[in-house]
Coordinates of C-alpha atoms in Angstrom, one line a residue:
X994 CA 0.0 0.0 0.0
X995 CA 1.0 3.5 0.0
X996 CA 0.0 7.3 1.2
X997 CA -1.4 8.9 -0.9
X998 CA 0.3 12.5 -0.2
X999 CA 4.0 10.7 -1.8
X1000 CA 2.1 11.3 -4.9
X1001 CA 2.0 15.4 -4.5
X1002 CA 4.2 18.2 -3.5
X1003 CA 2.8 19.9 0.1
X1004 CA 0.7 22.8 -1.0
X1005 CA 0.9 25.1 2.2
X1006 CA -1.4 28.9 2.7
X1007 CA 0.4 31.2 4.5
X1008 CA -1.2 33.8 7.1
X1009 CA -0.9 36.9 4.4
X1010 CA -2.9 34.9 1.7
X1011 CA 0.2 33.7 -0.2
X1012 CA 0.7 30.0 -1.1
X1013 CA 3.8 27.9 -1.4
X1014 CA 4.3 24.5 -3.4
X1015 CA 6.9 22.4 -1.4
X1016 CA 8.8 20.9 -4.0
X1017 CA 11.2 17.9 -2.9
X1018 CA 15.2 18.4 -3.7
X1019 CA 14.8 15.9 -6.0
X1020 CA 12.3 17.3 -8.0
X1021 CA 13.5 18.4 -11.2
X1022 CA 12.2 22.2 -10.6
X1023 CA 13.3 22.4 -7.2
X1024 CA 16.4 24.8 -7.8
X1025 CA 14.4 26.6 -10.7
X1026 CA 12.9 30.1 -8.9
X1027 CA 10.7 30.6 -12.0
X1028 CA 9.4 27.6 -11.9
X1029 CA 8.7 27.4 -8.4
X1030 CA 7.0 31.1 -8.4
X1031 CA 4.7 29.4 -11.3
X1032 CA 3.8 26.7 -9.5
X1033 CA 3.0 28.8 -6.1
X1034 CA 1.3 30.8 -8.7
X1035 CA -1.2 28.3 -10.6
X1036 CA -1.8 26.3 -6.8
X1037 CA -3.0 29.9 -5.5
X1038 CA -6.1 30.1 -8.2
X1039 CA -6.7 26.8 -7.1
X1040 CA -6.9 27.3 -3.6
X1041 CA -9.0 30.4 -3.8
X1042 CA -11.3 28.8 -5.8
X1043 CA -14.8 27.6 -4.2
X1044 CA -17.4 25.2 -5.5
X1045 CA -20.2 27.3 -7.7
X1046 CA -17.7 29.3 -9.4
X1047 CA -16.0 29.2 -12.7
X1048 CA -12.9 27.0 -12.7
X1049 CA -9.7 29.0 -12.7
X1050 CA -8.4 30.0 -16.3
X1051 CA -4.6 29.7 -16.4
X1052 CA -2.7 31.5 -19.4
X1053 CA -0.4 28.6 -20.2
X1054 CA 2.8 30.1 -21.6
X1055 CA 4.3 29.5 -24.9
X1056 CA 7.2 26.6 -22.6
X1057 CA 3.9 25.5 -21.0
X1058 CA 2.5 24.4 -24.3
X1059 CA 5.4 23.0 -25.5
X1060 CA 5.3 21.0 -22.7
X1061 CA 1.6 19.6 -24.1
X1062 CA 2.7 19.4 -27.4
X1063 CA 5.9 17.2 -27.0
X1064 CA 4.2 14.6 -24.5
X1065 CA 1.0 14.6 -26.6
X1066 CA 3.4 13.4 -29.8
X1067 CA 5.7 11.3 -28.1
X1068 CA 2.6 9.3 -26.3
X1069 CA 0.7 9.2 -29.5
X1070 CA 2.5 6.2 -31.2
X1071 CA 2.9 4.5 -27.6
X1072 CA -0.6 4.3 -27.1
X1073 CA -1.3 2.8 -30.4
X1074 CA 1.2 0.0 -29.7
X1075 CA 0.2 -0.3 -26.0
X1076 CA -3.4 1.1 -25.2
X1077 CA -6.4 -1.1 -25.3
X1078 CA -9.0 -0.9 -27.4
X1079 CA -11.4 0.6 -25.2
X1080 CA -8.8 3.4 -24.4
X1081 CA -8.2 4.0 -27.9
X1082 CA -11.8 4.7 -28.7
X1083 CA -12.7 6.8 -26.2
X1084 CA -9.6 9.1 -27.1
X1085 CA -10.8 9.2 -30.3
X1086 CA -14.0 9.9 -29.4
X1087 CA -12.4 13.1 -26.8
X1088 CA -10.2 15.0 -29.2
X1089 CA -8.6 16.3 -26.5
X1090 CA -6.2 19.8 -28.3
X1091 CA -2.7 18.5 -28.8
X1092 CA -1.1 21.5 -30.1
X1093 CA -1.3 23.3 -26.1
X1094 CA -2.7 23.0 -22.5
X1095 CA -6.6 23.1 -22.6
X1096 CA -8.5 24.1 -19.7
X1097 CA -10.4 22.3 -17.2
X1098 CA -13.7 23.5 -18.4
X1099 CA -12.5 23.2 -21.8
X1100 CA -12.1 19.3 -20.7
X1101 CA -15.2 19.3 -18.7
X1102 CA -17.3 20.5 -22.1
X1103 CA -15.7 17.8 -23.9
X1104 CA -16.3 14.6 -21.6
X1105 CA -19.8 15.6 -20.5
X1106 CA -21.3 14.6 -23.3
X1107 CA -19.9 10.7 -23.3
X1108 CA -20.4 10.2 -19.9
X1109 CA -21.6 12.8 -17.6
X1110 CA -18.3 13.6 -15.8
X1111 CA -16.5 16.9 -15.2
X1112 CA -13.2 18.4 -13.8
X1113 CA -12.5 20.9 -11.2
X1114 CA -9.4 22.6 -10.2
X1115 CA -7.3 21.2 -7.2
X1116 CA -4.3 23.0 -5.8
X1117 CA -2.2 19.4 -5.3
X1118 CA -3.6 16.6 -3.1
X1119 CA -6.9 16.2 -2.2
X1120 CA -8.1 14.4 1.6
X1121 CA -8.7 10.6 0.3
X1122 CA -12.6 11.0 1.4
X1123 CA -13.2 14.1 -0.6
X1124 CA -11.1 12.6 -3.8
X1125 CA -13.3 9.6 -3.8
X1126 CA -16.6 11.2 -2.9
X1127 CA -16.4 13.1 -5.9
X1128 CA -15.3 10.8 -8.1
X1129 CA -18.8 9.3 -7.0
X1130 CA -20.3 12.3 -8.1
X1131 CA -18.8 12.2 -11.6
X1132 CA -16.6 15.0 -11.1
X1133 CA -12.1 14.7 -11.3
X1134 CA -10.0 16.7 -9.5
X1135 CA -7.2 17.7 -11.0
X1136 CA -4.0 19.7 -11.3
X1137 CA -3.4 22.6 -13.4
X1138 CA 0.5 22.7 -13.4
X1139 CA 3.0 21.3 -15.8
X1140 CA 6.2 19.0 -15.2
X1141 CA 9.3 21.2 -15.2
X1142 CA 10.1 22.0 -19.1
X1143 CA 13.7 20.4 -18.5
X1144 CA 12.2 16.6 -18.5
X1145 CA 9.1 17.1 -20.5
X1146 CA 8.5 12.5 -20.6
X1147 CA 8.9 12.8 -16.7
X1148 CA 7.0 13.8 -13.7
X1149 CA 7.3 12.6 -10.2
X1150 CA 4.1 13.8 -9.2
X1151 CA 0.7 14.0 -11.2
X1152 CA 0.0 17.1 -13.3
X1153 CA -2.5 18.1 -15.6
X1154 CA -0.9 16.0 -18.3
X1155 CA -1.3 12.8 -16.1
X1156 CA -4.9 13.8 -14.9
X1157 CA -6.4 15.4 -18.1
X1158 CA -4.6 13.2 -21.3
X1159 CA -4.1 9.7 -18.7
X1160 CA -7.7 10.1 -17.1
X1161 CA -9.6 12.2 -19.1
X1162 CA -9.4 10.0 -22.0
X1163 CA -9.9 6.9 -20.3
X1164 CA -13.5 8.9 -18.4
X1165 CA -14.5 9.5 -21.9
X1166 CA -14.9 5.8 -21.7
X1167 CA -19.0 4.9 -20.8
X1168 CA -17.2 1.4 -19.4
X1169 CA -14.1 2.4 -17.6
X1170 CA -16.1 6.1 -16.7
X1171 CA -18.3 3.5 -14.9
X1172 CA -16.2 1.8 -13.2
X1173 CA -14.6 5.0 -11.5
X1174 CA -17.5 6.2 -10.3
X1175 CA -18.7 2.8 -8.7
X1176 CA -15.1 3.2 -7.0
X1177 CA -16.9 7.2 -5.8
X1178 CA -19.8 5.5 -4.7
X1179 CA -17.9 2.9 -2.6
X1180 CA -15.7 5.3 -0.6
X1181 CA -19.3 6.6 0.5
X1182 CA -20.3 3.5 2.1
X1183 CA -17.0 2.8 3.8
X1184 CA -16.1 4.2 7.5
X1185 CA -12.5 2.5 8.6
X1186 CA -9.8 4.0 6.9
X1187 CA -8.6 0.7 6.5
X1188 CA -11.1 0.0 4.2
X1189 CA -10.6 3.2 2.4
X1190 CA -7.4 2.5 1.7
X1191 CA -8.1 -1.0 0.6
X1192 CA -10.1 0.8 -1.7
X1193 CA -7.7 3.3 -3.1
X1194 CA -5.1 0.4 -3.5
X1195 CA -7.4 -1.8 -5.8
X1196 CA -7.9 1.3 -7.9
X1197 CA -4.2 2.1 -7.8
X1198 CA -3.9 -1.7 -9.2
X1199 CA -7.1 -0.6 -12.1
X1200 CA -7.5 2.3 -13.3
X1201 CA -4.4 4.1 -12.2
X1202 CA -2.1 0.9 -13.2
X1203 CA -4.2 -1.7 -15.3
X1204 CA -3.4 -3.9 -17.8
X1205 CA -5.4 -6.0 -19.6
X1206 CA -5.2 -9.0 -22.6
X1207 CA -6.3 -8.3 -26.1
X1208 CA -6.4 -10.8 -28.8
X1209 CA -3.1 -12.2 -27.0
X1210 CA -1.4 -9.0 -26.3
X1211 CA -0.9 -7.3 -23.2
X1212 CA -2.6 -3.9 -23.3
X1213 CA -2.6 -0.9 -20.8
X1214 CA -5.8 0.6 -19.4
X1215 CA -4.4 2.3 -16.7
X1216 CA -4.2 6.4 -16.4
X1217 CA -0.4 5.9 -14.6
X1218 CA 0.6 3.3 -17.7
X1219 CA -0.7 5.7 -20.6
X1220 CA 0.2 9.0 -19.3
X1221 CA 3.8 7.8 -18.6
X1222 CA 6.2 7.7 -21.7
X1223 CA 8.4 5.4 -19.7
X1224 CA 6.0 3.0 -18.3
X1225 CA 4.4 1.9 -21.0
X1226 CA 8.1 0.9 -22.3
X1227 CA 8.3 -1.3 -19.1
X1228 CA 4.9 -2.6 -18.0
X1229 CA 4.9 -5.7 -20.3
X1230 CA 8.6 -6.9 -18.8
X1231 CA 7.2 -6.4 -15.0
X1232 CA 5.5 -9.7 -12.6
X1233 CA 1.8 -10.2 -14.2
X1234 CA -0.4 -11.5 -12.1
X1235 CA -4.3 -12.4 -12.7
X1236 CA -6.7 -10.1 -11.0
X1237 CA -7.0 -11.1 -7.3
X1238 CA -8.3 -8.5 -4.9
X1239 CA -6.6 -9.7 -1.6
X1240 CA -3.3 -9.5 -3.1
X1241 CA -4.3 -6.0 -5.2
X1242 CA -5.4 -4.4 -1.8
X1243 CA -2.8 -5.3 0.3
X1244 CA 0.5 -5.9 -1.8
X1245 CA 3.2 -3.3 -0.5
X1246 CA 4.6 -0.8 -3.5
X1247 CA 7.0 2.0 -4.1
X1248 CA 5.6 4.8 -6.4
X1249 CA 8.7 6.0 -7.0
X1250 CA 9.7 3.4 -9.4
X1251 CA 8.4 1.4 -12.1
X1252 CA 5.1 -1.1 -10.7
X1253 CA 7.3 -4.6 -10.7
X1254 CA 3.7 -6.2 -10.0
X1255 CA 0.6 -5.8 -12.4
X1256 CA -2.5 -7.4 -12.2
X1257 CA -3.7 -8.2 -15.8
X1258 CA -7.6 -8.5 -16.7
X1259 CA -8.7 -11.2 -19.2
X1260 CA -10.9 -8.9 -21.0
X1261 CA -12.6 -6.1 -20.1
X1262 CA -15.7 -8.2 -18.8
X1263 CA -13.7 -9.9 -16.7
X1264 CA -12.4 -6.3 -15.2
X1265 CA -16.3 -5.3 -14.8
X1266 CA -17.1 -9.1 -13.4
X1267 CA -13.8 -8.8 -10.5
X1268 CA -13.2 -5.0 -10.0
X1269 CA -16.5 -3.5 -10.6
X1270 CA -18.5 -6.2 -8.7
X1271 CA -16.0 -5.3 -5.6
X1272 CA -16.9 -1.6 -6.1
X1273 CA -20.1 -2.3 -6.5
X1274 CA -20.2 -4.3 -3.3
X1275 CA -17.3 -3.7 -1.0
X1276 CA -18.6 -2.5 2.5
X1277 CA -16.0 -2.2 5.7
X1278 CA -17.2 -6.1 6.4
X1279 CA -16.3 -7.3 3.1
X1280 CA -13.3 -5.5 2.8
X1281 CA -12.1 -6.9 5.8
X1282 CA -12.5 -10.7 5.1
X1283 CA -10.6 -9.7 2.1
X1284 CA -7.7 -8.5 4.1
X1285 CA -7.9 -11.5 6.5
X1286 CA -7.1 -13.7 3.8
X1287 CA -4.9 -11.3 1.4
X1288 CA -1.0 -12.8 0.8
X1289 CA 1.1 -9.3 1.2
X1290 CA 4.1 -9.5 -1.2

């Protein structure tokens, strides 16, 4: 298992209104100033932001876009060699802009119309409860920063790229848009945090890192696969093992690194028929007879 704050830079509000992004010294931006006032700049909208109003514009700059436009044609031929069907179509079916950064409404305007969900604007990481709860709703929260221009194939944390080009296009899916809200709808019904994180680790193993067979082939579903140019080089060579939710909610991980362990779907029905039935389902008493008989690894 694993917290989920690794995943994001601190976002911290200071008593005279101003708001800092706490980047680790390993991050590639941490000794860039620029960068760093960006990125306090972009979490700031965020963070003053309230539910009922418009979602904070941010005027991308022309680095900003480039940013976009090199991961958007570097991922292209990688997700025609790696990306399930079902990903595929649903990208297709988005035409999400891959010439620069669109905006969260922008995305919102696009998606609704396949399958009901939108995207609102969140500073860095969002409370587990209120992440899930809204994903029950139909409604992503996302990032609006980029990765530092100087590694444009490499993030340590999720941006907009990973949120809006690895999950938006997968949400424009009716199947795997499903499936994430089911996941929403489960956090709802759950009270231990043991069982929420039970829950965010099986959806860690799906939709974040899924793979899936297709006529023989190993195909990624995931958001973390497809909106990684690296992973989906290595995902194939890592420890596949058949979908088994005592093992996918309890297996210990580094995020840091590539997944050594996937868990592969059949099919896609099989995926609804395993996963989905489990969101569907899962209550703190199911979840824990699951974790009595899980095998760590």
């Amino acid at each position: 298992m694993f917290t989920e704050g690794q995943l994001y830079s601190p976002v911290s509000a200071d008593a005279d209104g101003s708001v800092q992004v706490h980047l680790g010294e390993n991050h590639p931006g941490f000794k860039d100033e620029a960068y760093r006032a960006r990125r306090n700049e972009i979490a700031a909208a965020a963070v003053s932001w309230s539910p009922g109003q418009p979602i904070p514009q941010i005027a991308y700059t022309d680095q900003e876009n480039e940013v976009w436009r090199i991961v958007s044609r570097e991922l292209a031929p990688k997700h025609e060699r790696h990306a399930h069907s079902e990903y595929l179509a649903a990208k297709a079916a988005l035409k999400l802009p891959t010439d620069r950064v669109p905006q969260l409404d922008e995305v919102s305007a696009l998606i609704e119309p396949l399958t009901g969900w939108s995207y609102i604007a969140a500073p860095g990481l969002v409370e587990l409860r209120q992440f899930y709860g809204a994903l029950g709703r139909r409604v992503f929260h996302s990032t609006q920063y980029l990765r530092h221009p100087s590694e444009p194939l490499y993030t340590p944390e999720p941006d907009i790229i990973h949120e809006v080009i690895g999950h938006g296009n997968q949400l424009a899916s009716p199947r795997f848009a499903r499936l994430t809200e089911a996941a929403g709808q489960a956090s709802m019904r759950l009270e231990s945090e043991e069982g929420m994180q039970f829950l965010a680790d099986v959806f860690w193993f799906s939709m974040e890192f899924g793979v899936m067979w297709e006529d023989g082939d190993l195909k990624a579903y995931g958001a973390g696969i497809l909106s990684s140019y690296g992973e989906m080089d290595e995902y194939a060579q890592m420890e596949i093992r058949p979908l088994d939710l005592p093992q996918m909610g309890s297996i210990n991980y580094d995020i840091t690194a590539y997944q050594p362990v996937l868990f592969a779907a059949q099919n896609l029905d099989e995926l609804e028929e395993v996963v989905g039935v489990f969101f569907d389902t899962c209550t703190d008493d199911s979840i824990a007879a699951l974790r009595g008989v899980g095998t760590p690894a």
